Amino acid sequence: MLFATSLLAFVLTLVSWMMHTHHQQTVKMVERHPEWDSRKREYLLAQVRRRKKVTYTLMLIAIAVLISPAIPHNAAFIVYWAVVLLLVLWMVVIAGIDGFATKSYILSLRDERIASRRALEEEVKRLREENRSASSSVEE
């Protein structure tokens, strides 16, 4: 049992470390590109902050799993695992918030792209009409 909990704690720690490394790379990428629009930079940095919370919570869960064999099997055991379960629930809530924020950001980009495309189509339509009216006045 001790081997299994140690192995699980090691895997959770490894995943946390990988996530932390990815967050650092994202921050460095944002810092390397000051020309990006502020909304994109703000979105990426807020995403890193949310995901760092998940990383730290995952590390807490790894520590909790590692010390779980030392918890006596009584009421404290139930409370202990209830707290661990709340930490997992906290991660799920943050992941949901992150998913909603990502969806909102993507939809706002899509809306901007649609609006600019419509404006471009209107401009093309106006130019074609001007071209037609200019060519019809030349023929007369």
GROMACS .gro file of N, CA and C in nm:
model
  420
    1MET      N    1   0.082  -0.120   0.000
    1MET     CA    2   0.000   0.000   0.000
    1MET      C    3   0.087   0.126   0.000
    2LEU      N    4   0.196   0.122   0.075
    2LEU     CA    5   0.284   0.238   0.081
    2LEU      C    6   0.348   0.264  -0.055
    3PHE      N    7   0.381   0.158  -0.128
    3PHE     CA    8   0.439   0.175  -0.262
    3PHE      C    9   0.339   0.241  -0.355
    4ALA      N   10   0.213   0.199  -0.350
    4ALA     CA   11   0.110   0.254  -0.438
    4ALA      C   12   0.086   0.402  -0.408
    5THR      N   13   0.079   0.438  -0.279
    5THR     CA   14   0.058   0.580  -0.247
    5THR      C   15   0.181   0.663  -0.285
    6SER      N   16   0.299   0.606  -0.265
    6SER     CA   17   0.421   0.678  -0.305
    6SER      C   18   0.427   0.698  -0.455
    7LEU      N   19   0.389   0.595  -0.528
    7LEU     CA   20   0.388   0.604  -0.674
    7LEU      C   21   0.286   0.707  -0.722
    8LEU      N   22   0.167   0.706  -0.663
    8LEU     CA   23   0.065   0.804  -0.701
    8LEU      C   24   0.111   0.945  -0.668
    9ALA      N   25   0.170   0.963  -0.551
    9ALA     CA   26   0.221   1.096  -0.513
    9ALA      C   27   0.331   1.141  -0.610
   10PHE      N   28   0.416   1.047  -0.650
   10PHE     CA   29   0.522   1.081  -0.745
   10PHE      C   30   0.463   1.123  -0.880
   11VAL      N   31   0.365   1.050  -0.928
   11VAL     CA   32   0.303   1.084  -1.057
   11VAL      C   33   0.235   1.220  -1.049
   12LEU      N   34   0.162   1.246  -0.941
   12LEU     CA   35   0.096   1.376  -0.926
   12LEU      C   36   0.198   1.489  -0.918
   13THR      N   37   0.309   1.465  -0.850
   13THR     CA   38   0.415   1.565  -0.841
   13THR      C   39   0.478   1.589  -0.979
   14LEU      N   40   0.499   1.482  -1.053
   14LEU     CA   41   0.554   1.495  -1.188
   14LEU      C   42   0.462   1.575  -1.279
   15VAL      N   43   0.333   1.547  -1.272
   15VAL     CA   44   0.235   1.622  -1.352
   15VAL      C   45   0.234   1.769  -1.311
   16SER      N   46   0.240   1.794  -1.181
   16SER     CA   47   0.244   1.933  -1.132
   16SER      C   48   0.367   2.006  -1.184
   17TRP      N   49   0.481   1.938  -1.180
   17TRP     CA   50   0.605   1.999  -1.230
   17TRP      C   51   0.593   2.030  -1.378
   18MET      N   52   0.538   1.937  -1.456
   18MET     CA   53   0.521   1.960  -1.600
   18MET      C   54   0.427   2.077  -1.626
   19MET      N   55   0.319   2.085  -1.549
   19MET     CA   56   0.226   2.196  -1.565
   19MET      C   57   0.294   2.329  -1.531
   20HIS      N   58   0.371   2.330  -1.423
   20HIS     CA   59   0.441   2.451  -1.382
   20HIS      C   60   0.540   2.497  -1.490
   21THR      N   61   0.611   2.402  -1.548
   21THR     CA   62   0.705   2.433  -1.656
   21THR      C   63   0.631   2.494  -1.775
   22HIS      N   64   0.516   2.438  -1.809
   22HIS     CA   65   0.437   2.491  -1.920
   22HIS      C   66   0.389   2.633  -1.889
   23HIS      N   67   0.349   2.659  -1.765
   23HIS     CA   68   0.305   2.794  -1.728
   23HIS      C   69   0.419   2.894  -1.744
   24GLN      N   70   0.538   2.855  -1.702
   24GLN     CA   71   0.653   2.944  -1.716
   24GLN      C   72   0.681   2.974  -1.863
   25GLN      N   73   0.669   2.874  -1.949
   25GLN     CA   74   0.691   2.896  -2.092
   25GLN      C   75   0.587   2.990  -2.150
   26THR      N   76   0.463   2.979  -2.104
   26THR     CA   77   0.357   3.067  -2.152
   26THR      C   78   0.386   3.211  -2.113
   27VAL      N   79   0.426   3.232  -1.989
   27VAL     CA   80   0.458   3.368  -1.943
   27VAL      C   81   0.575   3.424  -2.022
   28LYS      N   82   0.678   3.345  -2.047
   28LYS     CA   83   0.793   3.391  -2.125
   28LYS      C   84   0.750   3.426  -2.268
   29MET      N   85   0.660   3.346  -2.325
   29MET     CA   86   0.612   3.373  -2.460
   29MET      C   87   0.537   3.506  -2.465
   30VAL      N   88   0.455   3.533  -2.365
   30VAL     CA   89   0.382   3.660  -2.361
   30VAL      C   90   0.480   3.777  -2.345
   31GLU      N   91   0.582   3.757  -2.264
   31GLU     CA   92   0.681   3.863  -2.245
   31GLU      C   93   0.763   3.888  -2.372
   32ARG      N   94   0.785   3.783  -2.453
   32ARG     CA   95   0.862   3.799  -2.577
   32ARG      C   96   0.783   3.869  -2.687
   33HIS      N   97   0.652   3.877  -2.671
   33HIS     CA   98   0.568   3.936  -2.776
   33HIS      C   99   0.487   4.055  -2.723
   34PRO      N  100   0.554   4.166  -2.700
   34PRO     CA  101   0.480   4.284  -2.653
   34PRO      C  102   0.389   4.343  -2.760
   35GLU      N  103   0.407   4.302  -2.884
   35GLU     CA  104   0.324   4.356  -2.992
   35GLU      C  105   0.184   4.295  -2.995
   36TRP      N  106   0.163   4.184  -2.922
   36TRP     CA  107   0.029   4.124  -2.918
   36TRP      C  108  -0.068   4.221  -2.854
   37ASP      N  109  -0.193   4.213  -2.897
   37ASP     CA  110  -0.293   4.303  -2.839
   37ASP      C  111  -0.312   4.271  -2.690
   38SER      N  112  -0.351   4.376  -2.618
   38SER     CA  113  -0.357   4.365  -2.472
   38SER      C  114  -0.458   4.261  -2.427
   39ARG      N  115  -0.565   4.244  -2.504
   39ARG     CA  116  -0.666   4.146  -2.463
   39ARG      C  117  -0.612   4.004  -2.469
   40LYS      N  118  -0.533   3.973  -2.571
   40LYS     CA  119  -0.473   3.840  -2.582
   40LYS      C  120  -0.373   3.817  -2.469
   41ARG      N  121  -0.291   3.919  -2.443
   41ARG     CA  122  -0.193   3.907  -2.335
   41ARG      C  123  -0.263   3.890  -2.200
   42GLU      N  124  -0.366   3.968  -2.178
   42GLU     CA  125  -0.441   3.960  -2.052
   42GLU      C  126  -0.507   3.823  -2.037
   43TYR      N  127  -0.565   3.772  -2.146
   43TYR     CA  128  -0.628   3.641  -2.141
   43TYR      C  129  -0.526   3.532  -2.106
   44LEU      N  130  -0.410   3.534  -2.173
   44LEU     CA  131  -0.309   3.431  -2.147
   44LEU      C  132  -0.255   3.438  -2.005
   45LEU      N  133  -0.232   3.557  -1.955
   45LEU     CA  134  -0.181   3.570  -1.819
   45LEU      C  135  -0.286   3.529  -1.715
   46ALA      N  136  -0.412   3.561  -1.740
   46ALA     CA  137  -0.519   3.517  -1.650
   46ALA      C  138  -0.533   3.365  -1.654
   47GLN      N  139  -0.516   3.308  -1.773
   47GLN     CA  140  -0.521   3.163  -1.787
   47GLN      C  141  -0.409   3.098  -1.707
   48VAL      N  142  -0.291   3.155  -1.712
   48VAL     CA  143  -0.178   3.102  -1.635
   48VAL      C  144  -0.208   3.110  -1.485
   49ARG      N  145  -0.266   3.221  -1.441
   49ARG     CA  146  -0.299   3.234  -1.298
   49ARG      C  147  -0.399   3.127  -1.255
   50ARG      N  148  -0.502   3.104  -1.337
   50ARG     CA  149  -0.601   3.000  -1.303
   50ARG      C  150  -0.535   2.863  -1.300
   51ARG      N  151  -0.454   2.836  -1.399
   51ARG     CA  152  -0.393   2.703  -1.409
   51ARG      C  153  -0.285   2.681  -1.303
   52LYS      N  154  -0.223   2.788  -1.257
   52LYS     CA  155  -0.128   2.773  -1.146
   52LYS      C  156  -0.201   2.731  -1.019
   53LYS      N  157  -0.322   2.782  -1.000
   53LYS     CA  158  -0.402   2.738  -0.884
   53LYS      C  159  -0.427   2.589  -0.890
   54VAL      N  160  -0.457   2.539  -1.008
   54VAL     CA  161  -0.477   2.395  -1.025
   54VAL      C  162  -0.347   2.320  -0.998
   55THR      N  163  -0.236   2.373  -1.045
   55THR     CA  164  -0.106   2.309  -1.023
   55THR      C  165  -0.074   2.299  -0.875
   56TYR      N  166  -0.093   2.408  -0.801
   56TYR     CA  167  -0.064   2.406  -0.658
   56TYR      C  168  -0.160   2.314  -0.583
   57THR      N  169  -0.286   2.313  -0.625
   57THR     CA  170  -0.382   2.223  -0.561
   57THR      C  171  -0.344   2.078  -0.587
   58LEU      N  172  -0.300   2.049  -0.708
   58LEU     CA  173  -0.257   1.913  -0.740
   58LEU      C  174  -0.136   1.873  -0.656
   59MET      N  175  -0.048   1.967  -0.631
   59MET     CA  176   0.067   1.938  -0.545
   59MET      C  177   0.022   1.911  -0.402
   60LEU      N  178  -0.076   1.986  -0.353
   60LEU     CA  179  -0.131   1.960  -0.220
   60LEU      C  180  -0.193   1.820  -0.212
   61ILE      N  181  -0.261   1.781  -0.317
   61ILE     CA  182  -0.320   1.648  -0.320
   61ILE      C  183  -0.212   1.541  -0.320
   62ALA      N  184  -0.103   1.566  -0.391
   62ALA     CA  185   0.010   1.471  -0.391
   62ALA      C  186   0.067   1.455  -0.251
   63ILE      N  187   0.082   1.566  -0.181
   63ILE     CA  188   0.132   1.560  -0.043
   63ILE      C  189   0.032   1.486   0.046
   64ALA      N  190  -0.096   1.514   0.026
   64ALA     CA  191  -0.199   1.447   0.106
   64ALA      C  192  -0.199   1.297   0.082
   65VAL      N  193  -0.182   1.256  -0.041
   65VAL     CA  194  -0.177   1.113  -0.073
   65VAL      C  195  -0.053   1.051  -0.011
   66LEU      N  196   0.056   1.122  -0.012
   66LEU     CA  197   0.181   1.069   0.043
   66LEU      C  198   0.172   1.046   0.194
   67ILE      N  199   0.107   1.136   0.265
   67ILE     CA  200   0.098   1.119   0.410
   67ILE      C  201  -0.028   1.046   0.455
   68SER      N  202  -0.111   1.004   0.361
   68SER     CA  203  -0.236   0.936   0.397
   68SER      C  204  -0.217   0.807   0.475
   69PRO      N  205  -0.112   0.727   0.454
   69PRO     CA  206  -0.099   0.606   0.536
   69PRO      C  207  -0.077   0.635   0.685
   70ALA      N  208  -0.034   0.754   0.719
   70ALA     CA  209  -0.012   0.790   0.859
   70ALA      C  210  -0.139   0.832   0.931
   71ILE      N  211  -0.248   0.850   0.859
   71ILE     CA  212  -0.374   0.893   0.919
   71ILE      C  213  -0.443   0.771   0.980
   72PRO      N  214  -0.480   0.781   1.109
   72PRO     CA  215  -0.548   0.667   1.171
   72PRO      C  216  -0.688   0.647   1.111
   73HIS      N  217  -0.734   0.525   1.111
   73HIS     CA  218  -0.864   0.491   1.052
   73HIS      C  219  -0.975   0.514   1.154
   74ASN      N  220  -1.009   0.640   1.173
   74ASN     CA  221  -1.121   0.679   1.259
   74ASN      C  222  -1.189   0.799   1.195
   75ALA      N  223  -1.250   0.884   1.273
   75ALA     CA  224  -1.320   1.001   1.218
   75ALA      C  225  -1.223   1.095   1.147
   76ALA      N  226  -1.100   1.102   1.195
   76ALA     CA  227  -1.001   1.190   1.131
   76ALA      C  228  -0.974   1.143   0.988
   77PHE      N  229  -0.978   1.015   0.964
   77PHE     CA  230  -0.958   0.958   0.831
   77PHE      C  231  -1.065   1.009   0.734
   78ILE      N  232  -1.188   1.008   0.781
   78ILE     CA  233  -1.299   1.054   0.697
   78ILE      C  234  -1.287   1.204   0.670
   79VAL      N  235  -1.254   1.280   0.773
   79VAL     CA  236  -1.238   1.425   0.755
   79VAL      C  237  -1.121   1.454   0.661
   80TYR      N  238  -1.014   1.380   0.678
   80TYR     CA  239  -0.895   1.396   0.594
   80TYR      C  240  -0.929   1.377   0.447
   81TRP      N  241  -0.995   1.268   0.415
   81TRP     CA  242  -1.028   1.240   0.275
   81TRP      C  243  -1.139   1.331   0.224
   82ALA      N  244  -1.223   1.382   0.314
   82ALA     CA  245  -1.323   1.480   0.272
   82ALA      C  246  -1.254   1.609   0.228
   83VAL      N  247  -1.148   1.648   0.299
   83VAL     CA  248  -1.072   1.767   0.261
   83VAL      C  249  -1.003   1.744   0.127
   84VAL      N  250  -0.945   1.625   0.109
   84VAL     CA  251  -0.882   1.593  -0.020
   84VAL      C  252  -0.985   1.598  -0.132
   85LEU      N  253  -1.104   1.546  -0.105
   85LEU     CA  254  -1.211   1.550  -0.204
   85LEU      C  255  -1.252   1.693  -0.236
   86LEU      N  256  -1.254   1.780  -0.135
   86LEU     CA  257  -1.283   1.921  -0.160
   86LEU      C  258  -1.175   1.985  -0.247
   87LEU      N  259  -1.050   1.946  -0.226
   87LEU     CA  260  -0.943   1.997  -0.312
   87LEU      C  261  -0.964   1.954  -0.457
   88VAL      N  262  -1.004   1.830  -0.476
   88VAL     CA  263  -1.033   1.782  -0.612
   88VAL      C  264  -1.150   1.859  -0.671
   89LEU      N  265  -1.253   1.882  -0.591
   89LEU     CA  266  -1.368   1.960  -0.637
   89LEU      C  267  -1.326   2.102  -0.674
   90TRP      N  268  -1.237   2.161  -0.595
   90TRP     CA  269  -1.184   2.295  -0.624
   90TRP      C  270  -1.115   2.298  -0.760
   91MET      N  271  -1.038   2.193  -0.789
   91MET     CA  272  -0.971   2.184  -0.919
   91MET      C  273  -1.073   2.175  -1.033
   92VAL      N  274  -1.178   2.100  -1.011
   92VAL     CA  275  -1.282   2.086  -1.114
   92VAL      C  276  -1.351   2.220  -1.138
   93VAL      N  277  -1.377   2.294  -1.031
   93VAL     CA  278  -1.442   2.426  -1.046
   93VAL      C  279  -1.350   2.521  -1.123
   94ILE      N  280  -1.223   2.523  -1.088
   94ILE     CA  281  -1.129   2.611  -1.160
   94ILE      C  282  -1.118   2.569  -1.306
   95ALA      N  283  -1.118   2.439  -1.332
   95ALA     CA  284  -1.112   2.392  -1.471
   95ALA      C  285  -1.238   2.437  -1.547
   96GLY      N  286  -1.353   2.434  -1.482
   96GLY     CA  287  -1.476   2.481  -1.546
   96GLY      C  288  -1.470   2.629  -1.576
   97ILE      N  289  -1.419   2.707  -1.481
   97ILE     CA  290  -1.404   2.851  -1.502
   97ILE      C  291  -1.307   2.878  -1.617
   98ASP      N  292  -1.199   2.801  -1.620
   98ASP     CA  293  -1.100   2.816  -1.728
   98ASP      C  294  -1.162   2.781  -1.863
   99GLY      N  295  -1.240   2.675  -1.867
   99GLY     CA  296  -1.307   2.638  -1.991
   99GLY      C  297  -1.405   2.745  -2.037
  100PHE      N  298  -1.480   2.803  -1.943
  100PHE     CA  299  -1.574   2.909  -1.978
  100PHE      C  300  -1.500   3.033  -2.028
  101ALA      N  301  -1.389   3.069  -1.963
  101ALA     CA  302  -1.312   3.186  -2.006
  101ALA      C  303  -1.254   3.164  -2.145
  102THR      N  304  -1.205   3.043  -2.170
  102THR     CA  305  -1.150   3.013  -2.303
  102THR      C  306  -1.259   3.020  -2.409
  103LYS      N  307  -1.375   2.965  -2.378
  103LYS     CA  308  -1.486   2.969  -2.474
  103LYS      C  309  -1.528   3.113  -2.501
  104SER      N  310  -1.535   3.195  -2.398
  104SER     CA  311  -1.573   3.336  -2.416
  104SER      C  312  -1.472   3.410  -2.502
  105TYR      N  313  -1.344   3.384  -2.477
  105TYR     CA  314  -1.238   3.450  -2.555
  105TYR      C  315  -1.246   3.409  -2.702
  106ILE      N  316  -1.262   3.281  -2.727
  106ILE     CA  317  -1.269   3.232  -2.865
  106ILE      C  318  -1.393   3.287  -2.936
  107LEU      N  319  -1.505   3.292  -2.865
  107LEU     CA  320  -1.627   3.347  -2.927
  107LEU      C  321  -1.612   3.496  -2.956
  108SER      N  322  -1.543   3.570  -2.869
  108SER     CA  323  -1.524   3.712  -2.897
  108SER      C  324  -1.433   3.731  -3.018
  109LEU      N  325  -1.331   3.646  -3.032
  109LEU     CA  326  -1.246   3.652  -3.152
  109LEU      C  327  -1.327   3.620  -3.277
  110ARG      N  328  -1.412   3.520  -3.268
  110ARG     CA  329  -1.496   3.483  -3.382
  110ARG      C  330  -1.589   3.598  -3.419
  111ASP      N  331  -1.649   3.661  -3.319
  111ASP     CA  332  -1.739   3.773  -3.346
  111ASP      C  333  -1.666   3.889  -3.413
  112GLU      N  334  -1.545   3.917  -3.369
  112GLU     CA  335  -1.466   4.022  -3.433
  112GLU      C  336  -1.434   3.987  -3.577
  113ARG      N  337  -1.399   3.862  -3.600
  113ARG     CA  338  -1.366   3.818  -3.735
  113ARG      C  339  -1.489   3.828  -3.826
  114ILE      N  340  -1.604   3.789  -3.776
  114ILE     CA  341  -1.727   3.799  -3.854
  114ILE      C  342  -1.758   3.944  -3.886
  115ALA      N  343  -1.743   4.032  -3.787
  115ALA     CA  344  -1.772   4.174  -3.809
  115ALA      C  345  -1.676   4.235  -3.912
  116SER      N  346  -1.548   4.200  -3.903
  116SER     CA  347  -1.454   4.256  -3.999
  116SER      C  348  -1.479   4.200  -4.139
  117ARG      N  349  -1.519   4.074  -4.146
  117ARG     CA  350  -1.551   4.016  -4.278
  117ARG      C  351  -1.673   4.084  -4.339
  118ARG      N  352  -1.774   4.109  -4.256
  118ARG     CA  353  -1.894   4.178  -4.307
  118ARG      C  354  -1.860   4.319  -4.354
  119ALA      N  355  -1.775   4.387  -4.277
  119ALA     CA  356  -1.735   4.523  -4.318
  119ALA      C  357  -1.660   4.518  -4.449
  120LEU      N  358  -1.574   4.420  -4.465
  120LEU     CA  359  -1.498   4.405  -4.589
  120LEU      C  360  -1.592   4.372  -4.707
  121GLU      N  361  -1.689   4.286  -4.684
  121GLU     CA  362  -1.785   4.253  -4.790
  121GLU      C  363  -1.868   4.375  -4.829
  122GLU      N  364  -1.905   4.456  -4.731
  122GLU     CA  365  -1.980   4.579  -4.760
  122GLU      C  366  -1.893   4.676  -4.841
  123GLU      N  367  -1.767   4.684  -4.807
  123GLU     CA  368  -1.676   4.771  -4.880
  123GLU      C  369  -1.660   4.724  -5.024
  124VAL      N  370  -1.646   4.594  -5.044
  124VAL     CA  371  -1.635   4.539  -5.180
  124VAL      C  372  -1.763   4.567  -5.258
  125LYS      N  373  -1.876   4.548  -5.193
  125LYS     CA  374  -2.006   4.573  -5.258
  125LYS      C  375  -2.017   4.720  -5.298
  126ARG      N  376  -1.978   4.810  -5.209
  126ARG     CA  377  -1.985   4.953  -5.239
  126ARG      C  378  -1.891   4.988  -5.354
  127LEU      N  379  -1.771   4.933  -5.356
  127LEU     CA  380  -1.676   4.961  -5.463
  127LEU      C  381  -1.726   4.907  -5.597
  128ARG      N  382  -1.788   4.790  -5.596
  128ARG     CA  383  -1.844   4.736  -5.721
  128ARG      C  384  -1.956   4.823  -5.774
  129GLU      N  385  -2.041   4.873  -5.683
  129GLU     CA  386  -2.150   4.961  -5.726
  129GLU      C  387  -2.094   5.092  -5.782
  130GLU      N  388  -1.991   5.146  -5.718
  130GLU     CA  389  -1.929   5.267  -5.769
  130GLU      C  390  -1.868   5.242  -5.906
  131ASN      N  391  -1.805   5.126  -5.922
  131ASN     CA  392  -1.743   5.090  -6.049
  131ASN      C  393  -1.850   5.076  -6.158
  132ARG      N  394  -1.962   5.013  -6.123
  132ARG     CA  395  -2.072   4.999  -6.221
  132ARG      C  396  -2.130   5.134  -6.259
  133SER      N  397  -2.150   5.221  -6.160
  133SER     CA  398  -2.209   5.352  -6.191
  133SER      C  399  -2.109   5.436  -6.270
  134ALA      N  400  -1.981   5.423  -6.243
  134ALA     CA  401  -1.881   5.497  -6.319
  134ALA      C  402  -1.874   5.448  -6.462
  135SER      N  403  -1.880   5.316  -6.481
  135SER     CA  404  -1.874   5.261  -6.616
  135SER      C  405  -2.003   5.290  -6.694
  136SER      N  406  -2.116   5.294  -6.627
  136SER     CA  407  -2.241   5.326  -6.698
  136SER      C  408  -2.246   5.474  -6.736
  137SER      N  409  -2.186   5.564  -6.658
  137SER     CA  410  -2.185   5.706  -6.692
  137SER      C  411  -2.086   5.732  -6.808
  138VAL      N  412  -1.982   5.651  -6.818
  138VAL     CA  413  -1.886   5.664  -6.927
  138VAL      C  414  -1.952   5.620  -7.058
  139GLU      N  415  -2.035   5.518  -7.054
  139GLU     CA  416  -2.102   5.467  -7.174
  139GLU      C  417  -2.205   5.565  -7.228
  140GLU      N  418  -2.261   5.646  -7.144
  140GLU     CA  419  -2.363   5.742  -7.188
  140GLU      C  420  -2.304   5.858  -7.254
   0.00000   0.00000   0.00000
